[in-house]
Structure formats: C-alpha cells, structure tokens
Coordinates of N, CA, C and O in Angstrom, one line a residue:
M1 N 118.7 -58.8 128.3 CA 119.3 -58.1 127.2 C 118.5 -58.6 125.9 O 118.2 -59.8 125.8
L2 N 118.2 -57.6 125.1 CA 117.6 -57.9 123.8 C 118.6 -57.8 122.7 O 119.4 -56.9 122.6
T3 N 118.5 -58.7 121.8 CA 119.3 -58.6 120.5 C 118.3 -58.6 119.4 O 117.0 -58.7 119.6
R4 N 118.8 -58.6 118.1 CA 117.8 -58.6 117.0 C 118.3 -59.6 116.0 O 119.5 -59.9 115.8
Y5 N 117.3 -60.1 115.3 CA 117.6 -61.0 114.2 C 118.3 -60.2 113.1 O 118.4 -59.0 113.1
G6 N 118.7 -60.9 112.1 CA 119.3 -60.3 110.9 C 118.3 -60.5 109.8 O 117.5 -61.4 109.8
E7 N 118.3 -59.5 108.8 CA 117.4 -59.6 107.7 C 117.6 -60.9 106.9 O 116.7 -61.3 106.1
R8 N 118.7 -61.5 107.0 CA 119.0 -62.7 106.2 C 118.1 -63.9 106.5 O 118.1 -64.8 105.8
F9 N 117.4 -63.8 107.7 CA 116.5 -64.8 108.1 C 115.1 -64.7 107.4 O 114.2 -65.6 107.6
N10 N 114.8 -63.5 106.8 CA 113.5 -63.3 106.1 C 113.1 -64.5 105.3 O 113.9 -65.0 104.5
G11 N 111.8 -64.9 105.5 CA 111.3 -66.0 104.7 C 111.6 -67.4 105.2 O 111.0 -68.4 104.7
R12 N 112.4 -67.5 106.2 CA 112.7 -68.9 106.7 C 111.7 -69.3 107.8 O 111.2 -68.5 108.5
K13 N 111.4 -70.6 107.8 CA 110.5 -71.1 108.8 C 111.1 -70.9 110.2 O 112.3 -71.1 110.4
M14 N 110.2 -70.5 111.1 CA 110.7 -70.3 112.5 C 110.7 -71.7 113.3 O 110.1 -72.6 112.8
G15 N 111.4 -71.7 114.4 CA 111.5 -72.9 115.2 C 110.2 -73.4 115.7 O 110.0 -74.6 115.9
C16 N 109.2 -72.5 115.9 CA 107.9 -72.9 116.3 C 107.2 -73.0 114.9 O 106.5 -72.0 114.5
S17 N 107.3 -74.1 114.3 CA 106.9 -74.3 112.9 C 105.5 -73.9 112.6 O 105.1 -73.5 111.5
K18 N 104.6 -74.1 113.6 CA 103.2 -73.8 113.4 C 102.9 -72.3 113.4 O 101.8 -71.9 113.1
L19 N 103.9 -71.5 113.7 CA 103.7 -70.1 113.8 C 104.3 -69.3 112.6 O 104.4 -68.1 112.7
G20 N 104.6 -70.0 111.6 CA 104.9 -69.4 110.3 C 106.4 -69.1 110.0 O 107.3 -69.9 110.5
Y21 N 106.6 -68.1 109.3 CA 107.9 -67.7 108.8 C 108.4 -66.4 109.4 O 107.6 -65.6 109.8
Y22 N 109.7 -66.2 109.3 CA 110.3 -65.0 109.9 C 110.2 -63.9 108.9 O 110.5 -64.1 107.7
Y23 N 109.7 -62.7 109.3 CA 109.7 -61.5 108.5 C 110.2 -60.4 109.4 O 109.6 -60.2 110.5
S24 N 111.1 -59.6 109.0 CA 111.7 -58.5 109.8 C 110.7 -57.5 110.2 O 110.8 -56.9 111.3
D25 N 109.6 -57.3 109.5 CA 108.6 -56.3 109.8 C 107.5 -56.8 110.7 O 106.6 -56.0 111.0
D26 N 107.6 -58.0 111.2 CA 106.6 -58.5 112.2 C 107.1 -58.2 113.6 O 108.0 -58.7 114.1
P27 N 106.4 -57.2 114.2 CA 106.9 -56.7 115.5 C 106.5 -57.7 116.7 O 106.9 -57.4 117.8
T28 N 106.0 -58.8 116.4 CA 105.6 -59.7 117.5 C 106.6 -60.8 117.8 O 106.4 -61.6 118.7
I29 N 107.6 -61.0 117.0 CA 108.5 -62.2 117.0 C 109.5 -62.0 118.2 O 110.2 -61.1 118.2
V30 N 109.5 -63.1 119.0 CA 110.5 -63.2 120.0 C 111.1 -64.6 120.0 O 110.3 -65.6 119.8
A31 N 112.4 -64.7 120.0 CA 113.1 -66.0 120.1 C 113.8 -66.1 121.5 O 114.3 -65.2 122.0
V32 N 113.7 -67.3 122.1 CA 114.3 -67.5 123.4 C 115.4 -68.6 123.3 O 115.4 -69.4 122.3
G33 N 116.3 -68.6 124.2 CA 117.4 -69.6 124.2 C 116.9 -70.9 124.7 O 115.8 -71.0 125.3
Y34 N 117.7 -71.9 124.6 CA 117.3 -73.3 125.0 C 117.0 -73.4 126.5 O 116.2 -74.2 126.9
D35 N 117.6 -72.5 127.3 CA 117.4 -72.5 128.7 C 115.9 -72.1 129.1 O 115.5 -72.4 130.2
R36 N 115.2 -71.5 128.2 CA 113.9 -71.0 128.4 C 112.8 -71.8 127.7 O 111.6 -71.5 127.8
H37 N 113.1 -72.9 127.0 CA 112.1 -73.6 126.3 C 111.0 -74.1 127.1 O 109.8 -74.0 126.7
A38 N 111.3 -74.7 128.2 CA 110.2 -75.3 129.1 C 109.4 -74.2 129.7 O 108.1 -74.3 129.9
E39 N 110.0 -73.1 130.1 CA 109.3 -72.0 130.8 C 108.5 -71.2 129.8 O 107.4 -70.7 130.2
M40 N 108.9 -71.0 128.6 CA 108.2 -70.2 127.6 C 108.1 -71.0 126.3 O 108.8 -70.8 125.3
P41 N 107.1 -72.0 126.3 CA 107.0 -72.8 125.1 C 106.4 -71.9 123.9 O 106.0 -70.8 124.1
C42 N 106.5 -72.5 122.7 CA 106.0 -71.8 121.5 C 104.6 -71.3 121.8 O 103.7 -71.9 122.4
G43 N 104.4 -70.0 121.4 CA 103.1 -69.4 121.5 C 102.9 -68.6 122.8 O 101.8 -68.0 123.0
T44 N 103.9 -68.7 123.7 CA 103.7 -67.9 125.0 C 103.7 -66.4 124.7 O 104.6 -65.9 123.9
M45 N 102.8 -65.7 125.3 CA 102.7 -64.3 125.1 C 103.6 -63.7 126.1 O 103.7 -64.1 127.3
L46 N 104.4 -62.7 125.7 CA 105.4 -62.0 126.5 C 105.2 -60.5 126.4 O 105.0 -59.9 125.4
E47 N 105.4 -59.8 127.6 CA 105.4 -58.4 127.6 C 106.8 -58.0 127.7 O 107.6 -58.4 128.6
V48 N 107.3 -57.3 126.6 CA 108.7 -56.9 126.5 C 108.8 -55.4 126.8 O 108.2 -54.6 126.0
C49 N 109.5 -55.0 127.8 CA 109.6 -53.6 128.2 C 111.0 -53.1 128.1 O 111.9 -53.7 128.7
G50 N 111.2 -52.1 127.3 CA 112.5 -51.5 127.1 C 112.5 -50.0 127.2 O 111.5 -49.4 127.7
P51 N 113.5 -49.3 126.7 CA 113.6 -47.8 126.8 C 112.4 -47.1 126.2 O 112.1 -46.0 126.6
T52 N 111.8 -47.7 125.2 CA 110.7 -46.9 124.5 C 109.3 -47.4 124.9 O 108.3 -47.0 124.4
G53 N 109.2 -48.3 125.9 CA 107.9 -48.7 126.4 C 107.7 -50.2 126.3 O 108.7 -51.0 126.1
C54 N 106.5 -50.7 126.6 CA 106.2 -52.1 126.7 C 105.4 -52.5 125.5 O 104.5 -51.8 125.1
H55 N 105.6 -53.7 125.0 CA 104.9 -54.2 123.8 C 104.6 -55.7 124.0 O 105.4 -56.4 124.6
L56 N 103.5 -56.1 123.6 CA 103.1 -57.5 123.7 C 103.6 -58.3 122.5 O 103.4 -57.8 121.3
M57 N 104.3 -59.4 122.7 CA 104.9 -60.2 121.7 C 104.7 -61.6 121.9 O 104.1 -62.0 123.0
M58 N 105.2 -62.5 121.0 CA 105.0 -63.9 121.2 C 106.3 -64.7 120.9 O 107.0 -64.4 120.0
R59 N 106.5 -65.7 121.7 CA 107.7 -66.6 121.5 C 107.3 -67.4 120.3 O 106.4 -68.2 120.3
K60 N 108.1 -67.2 119.2 CA 107.8 -67.9 117.9 C 109.1 -68.7 117.4 O 109.0 -69.4 116.4
D61 N 110.2 -68.5 118.1 CA 111.4 -69.1 117.6 C 112.4 -69.4 118.7 O 112.1 -69.1 119.9
T62 N 113.5 -70.1 118.3 CA 114.6 -70.4 119.3 C 115.8 -69.7 118.8 O 116.1 -69.6 117.6
C63 N 116.5 -69.1 119.8 CA 117.8 -68.4 119.5 C 118.9 -69.3 120.0 O 119.1 -69.4 121.3
G64 N 119.6 -70.0 119.1 CA 120.6 -71.0 119.6 C 121.8 -70.3 120.3 O 122.4 -70.9 121.2
G65 N 122.0 -69.0 120.0 CA 123.2 -68.3 120.7 C 122.7 -67.5 121.9 O 123.6 -66.8 122.4
C66 N 121.5 -67.6 122.3 CA 121.0 -66.8 123.4 C 121.2 -67.5 124.7 O 120.8 -68.7 124.8
S67 N 121.6 -66.8 125.7 CA 121.7 -67.3 127.1 C 120.3 -67.2 127.7 O 119.3 -66.7 127.1
A68 N 120.1 -67.6 128.9 CA 118.8 -67.6 129.6 C 118.3 -66.2 129.7 O 117.1 -66.0 129.8
Y69 N 119.1 -65.2 129.7 CA 118.6 -63.8 129.9 C 118.8 -63.0 128.6 O 118.8 -61.7 128.7
M70 N 118.8 -63.6 127.5 CA 118.8 -62.9 126.2 C 117.6 -63.3 125.4 O 117.2 -64.5 125.4
F71 N 117.1 -62.3 124.7 CA 115.9 -62.6 123.9 C 116.2 -61.9 122.5 O 116.7 -60.8 122.5
D72 N 115.9 -62.6 121.5 CA 116.1 -62.1 120.1 C 114.8 -61.7 119.5 O 113.8 -62.5 119.5
L73 N 114.8 -60.4 119.1 CA 113.5 -59.9 118.5 C 113.7 -59.6 117.0 O 114.8 -59.4 116.6
S74 N 112.6 -59.6 116.3 CA 112.6 -59.2 114.9 C 113.1 -57.7 114.9 O 113.1 -57.0 115.9
E75 N 113.5 -57.3 113.7 CA 114.0 -55.9 113.6 C 112.9 -54.9 114.0 O 113.1 -53.9 114.7
A76 N 111.6 -55.2 113.6 CA 110.5 -54.3 113.9 C 110.2 -54.3 115.4 O 110.0 -53.2 116.0
G77 N 110.3 -55.5 116.0 CA 110.1 -55.6 117.5 C 111.2 -54.9 118.2 O 110.9 -54.2 119.2
N78 N 112.4 -55.1 117.8 CA 113.5 -54.5 118.4 C 113.5 -52.9 118.4 O 113.7 -52.2 119.3
A79 N 113.1 -52.4 117.2 CA 112.9 -51.0 117.1 C 111.9 -50.4 118.0 O 112.0 -49.3 118.6
L80 N 110.8 -51.2 118.2 CA 109.7 -50.7 119.1 C 110.2 -50.6 120.5 O 109.8 -49.7 121.2
V81 N 110.9 -51.6 121.0 CA 111.3 -51.7 122.4 C 112.6 -51.0 122.7 O 112.7 -50.3 123.7
C82 N 113.6 -51.1 121.8 CA 114.9 -50.4 122.0 C 115.0 -49.0 121.5 O 115.9 -48.3 121.9
G83 N 114.2 -48.7 120.5 CA 114.2 -47.3 120.0 C 115.5 -47.1 119.2 O 115.9 -47.9 118.4
E84 N 116.2 -45.9 119.5 CA 117.4 -45.5 118.8 C 118.6 -46.5 119.0 O 119.5 -46.5 118.2
S85 N 118.6 -47.2 120.1 CA 119.7 -48.1 120.4 C 119.5 -49.4 119.6 O 119.9 -50.5 120.1
Y86 N 118.8 -49.3 118.5 CA 118.5 -50.4 117.6 C 119.6 -51.5 117.6 O 120.7 -51.2 117.3
G87 N 119.2 -52.6 118.1 CA 120.2 -53.7 118.2 C 120.2 -54.3 119.5 O 119.7 -55.4 119.7
L88 N 120.9 -53.7 120.5 CA 121.0 -54.2 121.8 C 120.4 -53.2 122.8 O 120.7 -52.0 122.7
C89 N 119.7 -53.7 123.8 CA 119.2 -52.8 124.9 C 118.8 -53.7 126.0 O 118.6 -54.9 125.9
N90 N 118.8 -53.1 127.2 CA 118.3 -53.8 128.4 C 116.8 -53.7 128.4 O 116.2 -52.7 128.1
A91 N 116.2 -54.8 128.9 CA 114.8 -54.8 128.9 C 114.3 -55.9 130.0 O 115.1 -56.7 130.5
T92 N 113.0 -55.8 130.3 CA 112.4 -56.9 131.1 C 111.5 -57.6 130.2 O 110.8 -57.0 129.4
V93 N 111.4 -58.9 130.4 CA 110.5 -59.8 129.7 C 109.7 -60.5 130.7 O 110.2 -61.2 131.5
T94 N 108.4 -60.4 130.6 CA 107.5 -61.0 131.5 C 106.5 -61.9 130.8 O 105.9 -61.4 129.8
K95 N 106.4 -63.1 131.3 CA 105.4 -64.0 130.7 C 104.0 -63.5 131.0 O 103.7 -63.2 132.2
V96 N 103.1 -63.4 130.0 CA 101.8 -63.0 130.2 C 100.9 -64.2 130.5 O 100.8 -65.1 129.7
V97 N 100.5 -64.3 131.8 CA 99.7 -65.4 132.2 C 98.2 -65.0 132.3 O 98.0 -63.9 132.9
P98 N 97.3 -65.8 131.8 CA 95.9 -65.4 132.0 C 95.6 -65.2 133.5 O 96.2 -66.0 134.4
N99 N 94.8 -64.3 133.9 CA 94.5 -64.0 135.3 C 93.7 -65.2 135.9 O 92.6 -65.5 135.5
E100 N 94.4 -65.9 136.8 CA 93.8 -67.1 137.4 C 92.7 -66.7 138.3 O 91.8 -67.5 138.7
N101 N 92.6 -65.5 138.8 CA 91.6 -65.0 139.7 C 90.4 -64.4 139.0 O 89.5 -64.0 139.6
F102 N 90.4 -64.5 137.7 CA 89.3 -64.0 136.9 C 88.1 -64.8 137.2 O 88.1 -66.0 137.1
E103 N 87.0 -64.1 137.5 CA 85.8 -64.8 137.7 C 84.9 -64.5 136.5 O 84.8 -63.4 136.1
T104 N 84.2 -65.6 136.1 CA 83.3 -65.4 135.0 C 82.1 -64.6 135.6 O 81.7 -64.7 136.7
P105 N 81.6 -63.7 134.7 CA 80.5 -62.9 135.2 C 79.3 -63.8 135.6 O 79.1 -64.9 135.0
P106 N 78.5 -63.3 136.5 CA 77.3 -64.1 136.9 C 76.4 -64.2 135.7 O 76.4 -63.4 134.8
P107 N 75.6 -65.3 135.6 CA 74.7 -65.4 134.5 C 73.7 -64.3 134.5 O 73.4 -63.8 135.6
E108 N 73.2 -64.0 133.4 CA 72.2 -62.9 133.3 C 71.0 -63.4 134.0 O 70.7 -64.5 134.1
A109 N 70.3 -62.4 134.6 CA 69.1 -62.7 135.3 C 68.1 -63.2 134.2 O 68.1 -62.7 133.1
P110 N 67.2 -64.1 134.6 CA 66.3 -64.6 133.6 C 65.4 -63.4 133.2 O 65.1 -62.5 134.0
P111 N 64.9 -63.4 132.0 CA 64.1 -62.3 131.6 C 62.8 -62.2 132.4 O 62.3 -63.3 132.8
A112 N 62.3 -61.0 132.6 CA 61.1 -60.9 133.3 C 60.0 -61.6 132.5 O 60.0 -61.7 131.3
E113 N 59.0 -62.1 133.3 CA 58.0 -62.9 132.6 C 57.2 -62.0 131.7 O 56.8 -60.9 132.1
A114 N 57.0 -62.4 130.5 CA 56.2 -61.7 129.6 C 54.8 -61.7 130.0 O 54.3 -62.7 130.5
P115 N 54.1 -60.6 129.8 CA 52.7 -60.6 130.1 C 52.0 -61.7 129.2 O 52.4 -61.9 128.1
P116 N 50.9 -62.3 129.8 CA 50.2 -63.3 129.0 C 49.7 -62.6 127.7 O 49.3 -61.4 127.7
P117 N 49.6 -63.4 126.7 CA 49.1 -62.8 125.4 C 47.7 -62.4 125.5 O 46.9 -63.1 126.3
E118 N 47.3 -61.4 124.8 CA 45.9 -61.0 124.9 C 45.1 -62.0 124.1 O 45.5 -62.6 123.1
P119 N 43.8 -62.2 124.6 CA 43.0 -63.2 123.9 C 42.7 -62.7 122.5 O 42.6 -61.4 122.3
P120 N 42.5 -63.5 121.6 CA 42.2 -63.1 120.3 C 40.9 -62.3 120.2 O 39.9 -62.6 121.0
A121 N 40.8 -61.4 119.4 CA 39.5 -60.6 119.3 C 38.5 -61.5 118.7 O 38.7 -62.4 117.9
P122 N 37.2 -61.4 119.2 CA 36.2 -62.3 118.8 C 35.9 -62.0 117.3 O 36.0 -60.9 116.8
V123 N 35.7 -63.1 116.6 CA 35.4 -62.9 115.2 C 33.9 -62.7 115.0 O 33.1 -63.4 115.6
A124 N 33.5 -61.6 114.4 CA 32.1 -61.2 114.2 C 31.5 -62.2 113.2 O 32.1 -62.3 112.1
T125 N 30.4 -62.8 113.5 CA 29.7 -63.6 112.6 C 28.4 -62.9 112.2 O 27.8 -62.3 113.1
P126 N 28.0 -62.9 111.0 CA 26.8 -62.2 110.6 C 25.6 -62.9 111.4 O 25.6 -64.1 111.5
P127 N 24.7 -62.0 111.8 CA 23.5 -62.6 112.5 C 22.6 -63.3 111.5 O 22.6 -63.0 110.4
D128 N 21.9 -64.3 112.1 CA 20.9 -65.0 111.2 C 19.7 -64.1 111.0 O 19.6 -63.1 111.6
E129 N 18.8 -64.5 110.1 CA 17.7 -63.7 109.8 C 16.8 -63.4 111.0 O 16.3 -62.2 111.1
A130 N 16.5 -64.3 111.8 CA 15.6 -64.1 113.0 C 16.2 -63.1 113.9 O 15.5 -62.2 114.4
T131 N 17.5 -63.2 114.2 CA 18.2 -62.2 115.1 C 18.1 -60.8 114.5 O 17.8 -59.8 115.2
L132 N 18.4 -60.7 113.2 CA 18.4 -59.4 112.5 C 17.0 -58.8 112.6 O 16.8 -57.6 112.9
L133 N 16.0 -59.6 112.3 CA 14.6 -59.1 112.3 C 14.2 -58.6 113.7 O 13.6 -57.6 113.9
S134 N 14.6 -59.4 114.7 CA 14.3 -59.1 116.1 C 14.9 -57.7 116.4 O 14.3 -56.9 117.1
Y135 N 16.2 -57.6 116.0 CA 16.9 -56.3 116.3 C 16.3 -55.1 115.6 O 16.1 -54.1 116.3
L136 N 15.9 -55.3 114.4 CA 15.3 -54.2 113.7 C 14.0 -53.8 114.3 O 13.6 -52.6 114.4
L137 N 13.2 -54.8 114.7 CA 11.9 -54.5 115.3 C 12.1 -53.8 116.7 O 11.4 -52.8 117.0
T138 N 13.1 -54.2 117.4 CA 13.4 -53.5 118.7 C 13.8 -52.1 118.5 O 13.3 -51.2 119.2
M139 N 14.6 -51.9 117.5 CA 15.1 -50.5 117.2 C 13.9 -49.6 116.8 O 13.8 -48.5 117.1
E140 N 13.0 -50.2 116.0 CA 11.8 -49.4 115.5 C 11.0 -49.0 116.7 O 10.5 -47.9 116.8
Q141 N 10.8 -49.9 117.7 CA 10.0 -49.6 118.8 C 10.6 -48.5 119.7 O 10.0 -47.7 120.4
Q142 N 12.0 -48.5 119.8 CA 12.7 -47.6 120.7 C 12.9 -46.2 120.0 O 13.0 -45.2 120.7
A143 N 12.9 -46.2 118.7 CA 13.2 -44.9 118.0 C 12.0 -44.1 118.0 O 10.9 -44.6 117.8
P144 N 12.1 -42.8 118.2 CA 11.0 -41.9 118.0 C 10.5 -41.9 116.6 O 11.3 -42.1 115.7
P145 N 9.2 -41.7 116.4 CA 8.8 -41.7 115.0 C 9.4 -40.5 114.2 O 9.7 -39.4 114.8
P146 N 9.7 -40.7 113.0 CA 10.4 -39.6 112.3 C 9.4 -38.4 112.1 O 8.2 -38.6 112.0
E147 N 9.9 -37.2 112.2 CA 9.1 -36.0 112.0 C 8.8 -35.9 110.6 O 9.6 -36.1 109.7
A148 N 7.6 -35.5 110.3 CA 7.1 -35.3 109.0 C 7.7 -34.0 108.5 O 7.7 -33.0 109.3
P149 N 8.1 -33.9 107.3 CA 8.7 -32.7 106.8 C 7.6 -31.6 106.8 O 6.4 -31.9 106.6
A150 N 8.0 -30.4 107.2 CA 7.0 -29.3 107.2 C 6.6 -29.1 105.7 O 7.3 -29.1 104.8
A151 N 5.3 -28.8 105.6 CA 4.8 -28.5 104.3 C 5.2 -27.2 103.8 O 5.3 -26.2 104.6
P152 N 5.7 -27.1 102.6 CA 6.1 -25.8 102.1 C 5.0 -24.8 101.9 O 3.9 -25.2 101.8
D153 N 5.4 -23.6 102.0 CA 4.4 -22.5 101.8 C 4.4 -22.2 100.3 O 5.4 -22.3 99.6
Y154 N 3.2 -21.9 99.8 CA 3.1 -21.5 98.4 C 2.7 -20.1 98.3 O 1.9 -19.6 99.0
D155 N 3.2 -19.4 97.3 CA 2.7 -18.1 97.1 C 1.5 -18.1 96.2 O 1.0 -19.1 95.9
A156 N 1.0 -16.9 95.9 CA -0.3 -16.8 95.2 C -0.2 -17.5 93.8 O -1.3 -18.0 93.3
E157 N 0.9 -17.6 93.3 CA 1.0 -18.3 92.0 C 1.2 -19.8 92.1 O 1.4 -20.5 91.1
G158 N 1.4 -20.3 93.3 CA 1.5 -21.7 93.5 C 3.0 -22.2 93.5 O 3.3 -23.4 93.4
V159 N 3.9 -21.3 93.7 CA 5.3 -21.6 93.8 C 5.7 -21.7 95.2 O 5.4 -20.9 96.1
A160 N 6.5 -22.8 95.5 CA 6.9 -23.0 96.9 C 7.9 -22.0 97.3 O 8.8 -21.6 96.6
T161 N 7.7 -21.5 98.6 CA 8.6 -20.5 99.1 C 9.4 -21.1 100.3 O 8.9 -21.9 101.0
P162 N 10.6 -20.7 100.4 CA 11.4 -21.3 101.5 C 11.1 -20.8 102.8 O 10.4 -20.0 103.2

C-alpha cells in the first residue's frame, strides 16, 4: 500500500540526513517503516509499480506510522505511481539490486602493431668541388655536342631572311 506525505513536511530534513530535505515535487522520495530499515537502508533504489506504471525511486526517509507493507511517497512520486487515486493505492515495491551475474566486458584487444617508422629521408649535402667538377666533365663527355645554329640567309640587300 502506498501513502503520501503531506506538504507540511516541505523543507524539513529527511530521516536519511545525507539525502537532503523533503520537497513535494521530488518524485524520487520513498519512506519506509521501521520494519524495513535493515532490508532497505538509506539510499536503496526501489522500483515502485502502481496503476500508472513503474518508476525508479530511492529510500530517503522513515515513515513512523508505516507498517512493513506500507510505503510513503512524495506527492510527485505518489501522483506518478497512483495516478488519479492520488493518495492511496496498491503497488509493488521491489528493491533494485545490481545484477550480480554481470560480467565485465573482456579487455580490448591490444592494438595492432604499428608499422615501423619510415627511415628519415637522407639529407642532401652539397658536393665538394672535386665531385662537382668530375660530374660536369662526365656529363660533357656523354652529351652530344650542341648543334650550331643554322646560318641565316641574306637577301640581296644583306637583310637576314627567316
């Protein structure tokens, strides 16, 4: 059975003092009776399912007047779970326990080996004079002699013709 707080509690520190103050518009607030303290300590996540659906909430307070099967919700939380029957409604409350069968994903495969870095490009050094002279002489011997330009034709008056 779900009940709801009253607005008169707004601004008051909750029983789970580290979890702040009560505000009617906080839809996550659940208070449990003393019979549930050990089973649902402060900060326990609860799935509260009522006529309008299921919502995740947190045990943040103690309800002194609640029996073992009563849970007190904030006005916003009660409206979410109970809908139009705002105030009292039947519901199921389930403690949300981390999945104990959860397996951590396997570690990522090591990255593929990066190809070895390319060797640095050789730095060109200017040749010394002897190497340069030797190169030029070799090129001269291998190159065909340059063709002499054809002599221009001249007309009768001595003007070059194309």
